[in-house]
Amino acid sequence: MSNYGDNNYGQENDGDTSRGFMDHFKRSDSRNSSGSGGSGPGRQGQQQGYGQQQQGYGQQQQGYGQQQGYGQQQGQGYGQQQQGYGNSPGPRPGSNMVGGSQYGGNTVGGDFSQEEVDKHQRTEKYKEWGKYAAGAAAIAGVVGATAYGVHEYRENKEEEREEKEREEQEKEREQERRRHEQEERQKQQHQQQQGGRHSPGHDSAYGGHQGNQGHQGSQGQGGFRPPAPMGRPPYSFDANDVRNANPARSSDNSPTPHEYPQLRQVGSDSTIKMGSIISLKHNMTGRFLHTDRSHSTESGSNQQLVFGFKWSPDENDWWQVLPANHDVPVPGSVVSFGTQIRLRHVETGRHLHSHYNYRERKSGQNEITAYGDQGHSDENDHWVIERWGDGAYGQTWGSHEVVVLRHYVSGMTLHSHELLISEDVQSVTCFGPGNEENDKWRIECQ
């Protein structure tokens, strides 16, 4: 028999020995007998029926005990009602023991079937499961959003890390290249000390038109020495040796077209031509020659500043190769070393320019600016293209060559160094005879 509740109710019921229980039924039986008006067979049948109800009630109790969920939902209140019933001398006045006694809110005397109880329990379980499911869905949403945020954060961090690694690798490559160039320079200096190399016997187109002959360059212990400009004394490479541009070689009354077709390099063709679009990368620092409308000189010339910028070219790093004023080569014709050229900035239309009397503030060297426009240019925009080390006058200019750009009027060369004017604004000047590592430039074509 089951221990239903906390007071061995099943044993009292099974032996019919509980005084309170029997007294209750005696009083109830007495009232029923008086109410029915007699005793005898009717009373015996009533007692027999009651015994059957009692037996069925015990089974029903046992069935309730087996319903785990129902017992959990109703346990505390039901056990207290049971305990009160076992200790009570009888039912409350006016109540019916069989039809009116309640356990956990359900009538005992057969008003709810086992099937209805099971259904009720299932309904309660479904409600609980629904609450759990809703809570789980909310938690899953929060977890999903958190996981997405963590994923995005990690991706951003990974991109930053990769970008930093690329920059470090680029710097390492630049340092390695500089070490290699320094070793090559030391080898060349050693060879020069042992007797030197001599420049090739090519005629110079230094005088103006391609094809016009000038003086041969020479290579001695002091490095390559460019020829003197036509009709002028040899270069002194001294910023105090002021030389003025020839006004007759400006764009005024010049037959040179104001514009040339812009040519892009095709395939493996490395030949530089009149009209080619190029960028100039400083060999030692890796920064590209740059100008834009937002930077001006601080020397007093108030011209557009030219400087070394980033380590990869942007839209303000491209220049077009044009002939010198009063020269009229065919567009697309091949450019040879020793030729005078102009470099026009593609974005702003100004020309690469230098002059005396204005010095770059931090270095004290002749400044480099972007000057003029498509309709205005002077001789201070003229540069002689040379191969670094020997000039290679008369040989075809290839984009793979390391070059020097020599200012025709002063004889000094396009120069840069580690000196920064401000953040990402590297000083570019016109300085020296062109035999330093900081005078070397590489070409990239568009």
Coordinates of C-alpha atoms in Angstrom, one line a residue, residues 112-363:
F112 CA -12.6 14.1 -12.4
S113 CA -11.6 11.0 -14.3
Q114 CA -8.0 9.8 -14.6
E115 CA -8.0 10.8 -18.2
E116 CA -9.0 14.4 -17.3
V117 CA -6.3 14.5 -14.7
D118 CA -3.7 13.3 -17.2
K119 CA -4.9 15.9 -19.7
H120 CA -4.6 18.6 -17.1
Q121 CA -1.1 17.6 -16.3
R122 CA 0.0 17.5 -19.9
T123 CA -1.5 21.0 -20.4
E124 CA 0.5 22.3 -17.5
K125 CA 3.7 20.7 -18.8
Y126 CA 3.1 22.2 -22.2
K127 CA 2.8 25.6 -20.7
E128 CA 6.0 25.1 -18.7
W129 CA 7.8 23.9 -21.9
G130 CA 6.5 26.9 -23.8
K131 CA 8.0 29.2 -21.2
Y132 CA 11.3 27.3 -21.4
A133 CA 11.3 27.5 -25.2
A134 CA 10.6 31.2 -25.2
G135 CA 13.4 31.8 -22.7
A136 CA 15.8 29.6 -24.7
A137 CA 14.9 31.5 -27.9
A138 CA 15.7 34.8 -26.2
I139 CA 18.9 33.5 -24.8
A140 CA 19.8 32.1 -28.3
G141 CA 19.2 35.6 -29.8
V142 CA 21.4 37.3 -27.3
V143 CA 24.1 34.6 -27.8
G144 CA 23.9 35.0 -31.5
A145 CA 24.2 38.8 -31.4
T146 CA 27.1 38.5 -29.1
A147 CA 28.8 35.9 -31.3
Y148 CA 28.3 38.2 -34.4
G149 CA 29.8 41.1 -32.5
V150 CA 32.8 39.1 -31.4
H151 CA 33.2 37.8 -35.0
E152 CA 33.2 41.4 -36.5
Y153 CA 35.6 42.5 -33.8
R154 CA 38.0 39.7 -34.5
E155 CA 37.8 40.4 -38.3
N156 CA 38.6 44.0 -37.8
K157 CA 41.5 43.2 -35.6
E158 CA 42.8 40.6 -38.1
E159 CA 42.6 43.2 -40.9
E160 CA 44.6 45.7 -38.8
R161 CA 47.1 43.1 -38.0
E162 CA 47.5 42.1 -41.7
E163 CA 47.9 45.7 -42.7
K164 CA 50.6 46.3 -40.1
E165 CA 52.4 43.1 -41.3
R166 CA 52.3 44.4 -44.9
E167 CA 53.8 47.7 -43.9
E168 CA 56.5 46.0 -41.9
Q169 CA 57.3 43.7 -44.8
E170 CA 57.5 46.7 -47.2
K171 CA 59.9 48.5 -44.8
E172 CA 62.1 45.4 -44.6
R173 CA 62.2 45.1 -48.4
E174 CA 63.2 48.8 -48.6
Q175 CA 65.9 48.3 -46.0
E176 CA 67.2 45.3 -47.8
R177 CA 67.2 47.1 -51.1
R178 CA 69.1 50.0 -49.6
R179 CA 71.8 47.7 -48.2
H180 CA 72.1 46.1 -51.6
E181 CA 72.5 49.5 -53.3
Q182 CA 75.1 50.6 -50.8
E183 CA 77.1 47.4 -51.5
E184 CA 76.9 48.1 -55.2
R185 CA 78.0 51.7 -54.7
Q186 CA 81.0 50.6 -52.7
K187 CA 82.0 48.1 -55.4
Q188 CA 81.8 50.9 -58.0
Q189 CA 83.8 53.2 -55.9
H190 CA 86.5 50.5 -55.5
Q191 CA 86.5 50.0 -59.3
Q192 CA 86.9 53.7 -59.8
Q193 CA 89.8 53.8 -57.5
Q194 CA 91.5 51.0 -59.5
G195 CA 91.3 53.0 -62.7
G196 CA 87.6 53.8 -63.2
R197 CA 85.2 53.3 -65.9
H198 CA 84.7 55.6 -68.9
S199 CA 81.5 56.8 -70.3
P200 CA 80.3 55.3 -73.6
G201 CA 81.2 57.4 -76.7
H202 CA 77.6 58.5 -77.5
D203 CA 76.8 61.9 -78.7
S204 CA 74.6 64.0 -76.4
A205 CA 71.2 65.4 -77.3
Y206 CA 71.7 67.8 -74.4
G207 CA 71.5 70.9 -76.4
G208 CA 67.7 70.9 -77.0
H209 CA 66.3 69.0 -80.0
Q210 CA 66.7 65.3 -80.0
G211 CA 69.5 64.6 -82.5
N212 CA 71.4 67.9 -81.7
Q213 CA 74.9 67.1 -80.6
G214 CA 76.5 68.3 -77.4
H215 CA 79.4 67.4 -75.2
Q216 CA 80.2 63.9 -74.0
G217 CA 80.0 63.2 -70.3
S218 CA 83.0 61.8 -68.5
Q219 CA 83.4 59.3 -65.7
G220 CA 86.3 59.6 -63.4
Q221 CA 87.1 59.1 -59.8
G222 CA 84.6 61.7 -58.7
G223 CA 81.7 59.9 -60.6
F224 CA 79.8 61.0 -63.7
R225 CA 80.4 64.6 -64.7
P226 CA 77.7 66.1 -67.0
P227 CA 78.7 68.3 -69.9
A228 CA 78.4 72.1 -69.5
P229 CA 75.2 73.6 -70.9
M230 CA 75.6 75.1 -74.4
G231 CA 77.0 78.6 -74.3
R232 CA 77.5 78.6 -70.5
P233 CA 80.3 77.8 -68.1
P234 CA 80.6 74.3 -66.6
Y235 CA 78.4 73.5 -63.6
S236 CA 79.8 74.4 -60.2
F237 CA 77.0 72.6 -58.2
D238 CA 77.0 75.6 -55.8
A239 CA 73.7 77.0 -54.6
N240 CA 75.4 80.4 -54.4
D241 CA 76.5 80.3 -58.0
V242 CA 73.2 81.8 -59.2
R243 CA 72.3 81.0 -62.8
N244 CA 69.3 82.5 -64.4
A245 CA 67.0 80.8 -66.9
N246 CA 67.2 81.9 -70.5
P247 CA 64.0 83.8 -71.2
A248 CA 64.2 82.9 -74.9
R249 CA 63.5 79.2 -73.9
S250 CA 60.2 79.8 -72.3
S251 CA 56.8 78.7 -73.7
D252 CA 56.3 82.2 -75.1
N253 CA 56.3 82.0 -78.9
S254 CA 57.3 78.3 -78.6
P255 CA 56.4 75.9 -81.4
T256 CA 56.1 73.1 -78.9
P257 CA 52.5 71.9 -78.6
H258 CA 50.9 72.7 -75.2
E259 CA 49.6 69.2 -74.9
Y260 CA 50.8 65.7 -75.9
P261 CA 48.7 62.5 -76.0
Q262 CA 48.9 60.6 -72.7
L263 CA 50.6 57.2 -73.3
R264 CA 50.3 54.2 -71.0
Q265 CA 52.8 51.4 -71.0
V266 CA 51.5 48.4 -72.9
G267 CA 52.5 44.8 -71.9
S268 CA 56.3 44.3 -71.5
D269 CA 57.3 47.4 -73.4
S270 CA 59.6 49.3 -71.0
T271 CA 60.6 52.1 -73.4
I272 CA 59.8 55.6 -72.2
K273 CA 58.3 57.8 -74.9
M274 CA 57.2 61.4 -75.4
G275 CA 53.8 61.5 -73.7
S276 CA 54.4 58.5 -71.3
I277 CA 52.7 58.7 -67.9
I278 CA 55.2 57.8 -65.1
S279 CA 55.7 58.0 -61.3
L280 CA 59.1 58.6 -59.7
K281 CA 60.0 56.5 -56.6
H282 CA 62.9 57.7 -54.4
N283 CA 65.4 54.8 -54.4
M284 CA 66.5 55.2 -50.8
T285 CA 63.3 56.0 -48.9
G286 CA 60.8 54.4 -51.2
R287 CA 58.5 57.4 -51.2
F288 CA 56.9 58.7 -54.4
L289 CA 57.3 62.2 -55.8
H290 CA 54.1 64.0 -55.0
T291 CA 52.4 67.3 -55.3
D292 CA 48.9 68.6 -54.6
R293 CA 47.0 71.9 -54.3
S294 CA 46.9 71.8 -50.5
H295 CA 50.6 72.2 -49.9
S296 CA 52.6 75.3 -50.7
T297 CA 56.3 76.3 -50.0
E298 CA 57.3 78.2 -46.9
S299 CA 60.3 79.9 -48.5
G300 CA 58.5 82.9 -49.9
S301 CA 58.1 81.7 -53.4
N302 CA 54.5 80.7 -52.6
Q303 CA 54.5 78.0 -55.2
Q304 CA 53.0 74.5 -55.0
L305 CA 55.2 72.2 -52.9
V306 CA 56.7 69.0 -54.3
F307 CA 57.6 66.3 -51.7
G308 CA 58.0 62.6 -51.0
F309 CA 54.7 61.1 -49.9
K310 CA 53.6 57.5 -49.5
W311 CA 55.2 54.2 -50.4
S312 CA 52.6 53.4 -53.1
P313 CA 51.5 55.8 -55.8
D314 CA 48.2 57.6 -55.7
E315 CA 46.5 60.0 -58.2
N316 CA 48.8 62.9 -57.3
D317 CA 52.0 60.9 -58.0
W318 CA 51.7 60.8 -61.9
W319 CA 53.7 62.9 -64.3
Q320 CA 53.7 63.1 -68.1
V321 CA 57.0 63.2 -70.0
L322 CA 57.0 66.2 -72.4
P323 CA 59.7 67.8 -74.6
A324 CA 61.6 70.9 -73.6
N325 CA 60.2 74.3 -74.8
H326 CA 60.9 74.9 -78.5
D327 CA 61.5 71.2 -79.1
V328 CA 59.0 69.5 -81.4
P329 CA 59.5 65.7 -81.3
V330 CA 56.8 63.4 -82.7
P331 CA 54.3 62.2 -80.0
G332 CA 55.3 58.7 -78.9
S333 CA 58.9 59.0 -80.1
V334 CA 61.5 57.2 -77.9
V335 CA 63.4 59.2 -75.3
S336 CA 67.1 58.8 -75.0
F337 CA 69.3 59.5 -72.0
G338 CA 70.8 63.0 -72.2
T339 CA 67.6 64.5 -73.6
Q340 CA 66.1 67.6 -72.0
I341 CA 62.5 67.0 -70.9
R342 CA 59.7 68.5 -68.8
L343 CA 57.6 66.6 -66.3
R344 CA 54.0 67.9 -66.1
H345 CA 51.9 66.9 -63.1
V346 CA 48.9 65.1 -64.5
E347 CA 46.4 66.1 -61.7
T348 CA 47.3 69.8 -61.5
G349 CA 48.9 70.6 -64.8
R350 CA 52.0 72.2 -63.2
H351 CA 55.6 71.4 -64.1
L352 CA 58.5 70.1 -62.0
H353 CA 60.5 73.2 -61.3
S354 CA 63.5 74.6 -59.4
H355 CA 65.2 77.9 -59.1
Y356 CA 67.9 79.9 -57.1
N357 CA 67.2 82.4 -54.3
Y358 CA 64.6 80.2 -52.6
R359 CA 65.8 77.5 -50.2
E360 CA 63.9 74.6 -48.6
R361 CA 63.5 75.7 -45.0
K362 CA 64.8 72.7 -43.1
S363 CA 67.7 71.6 -45.4

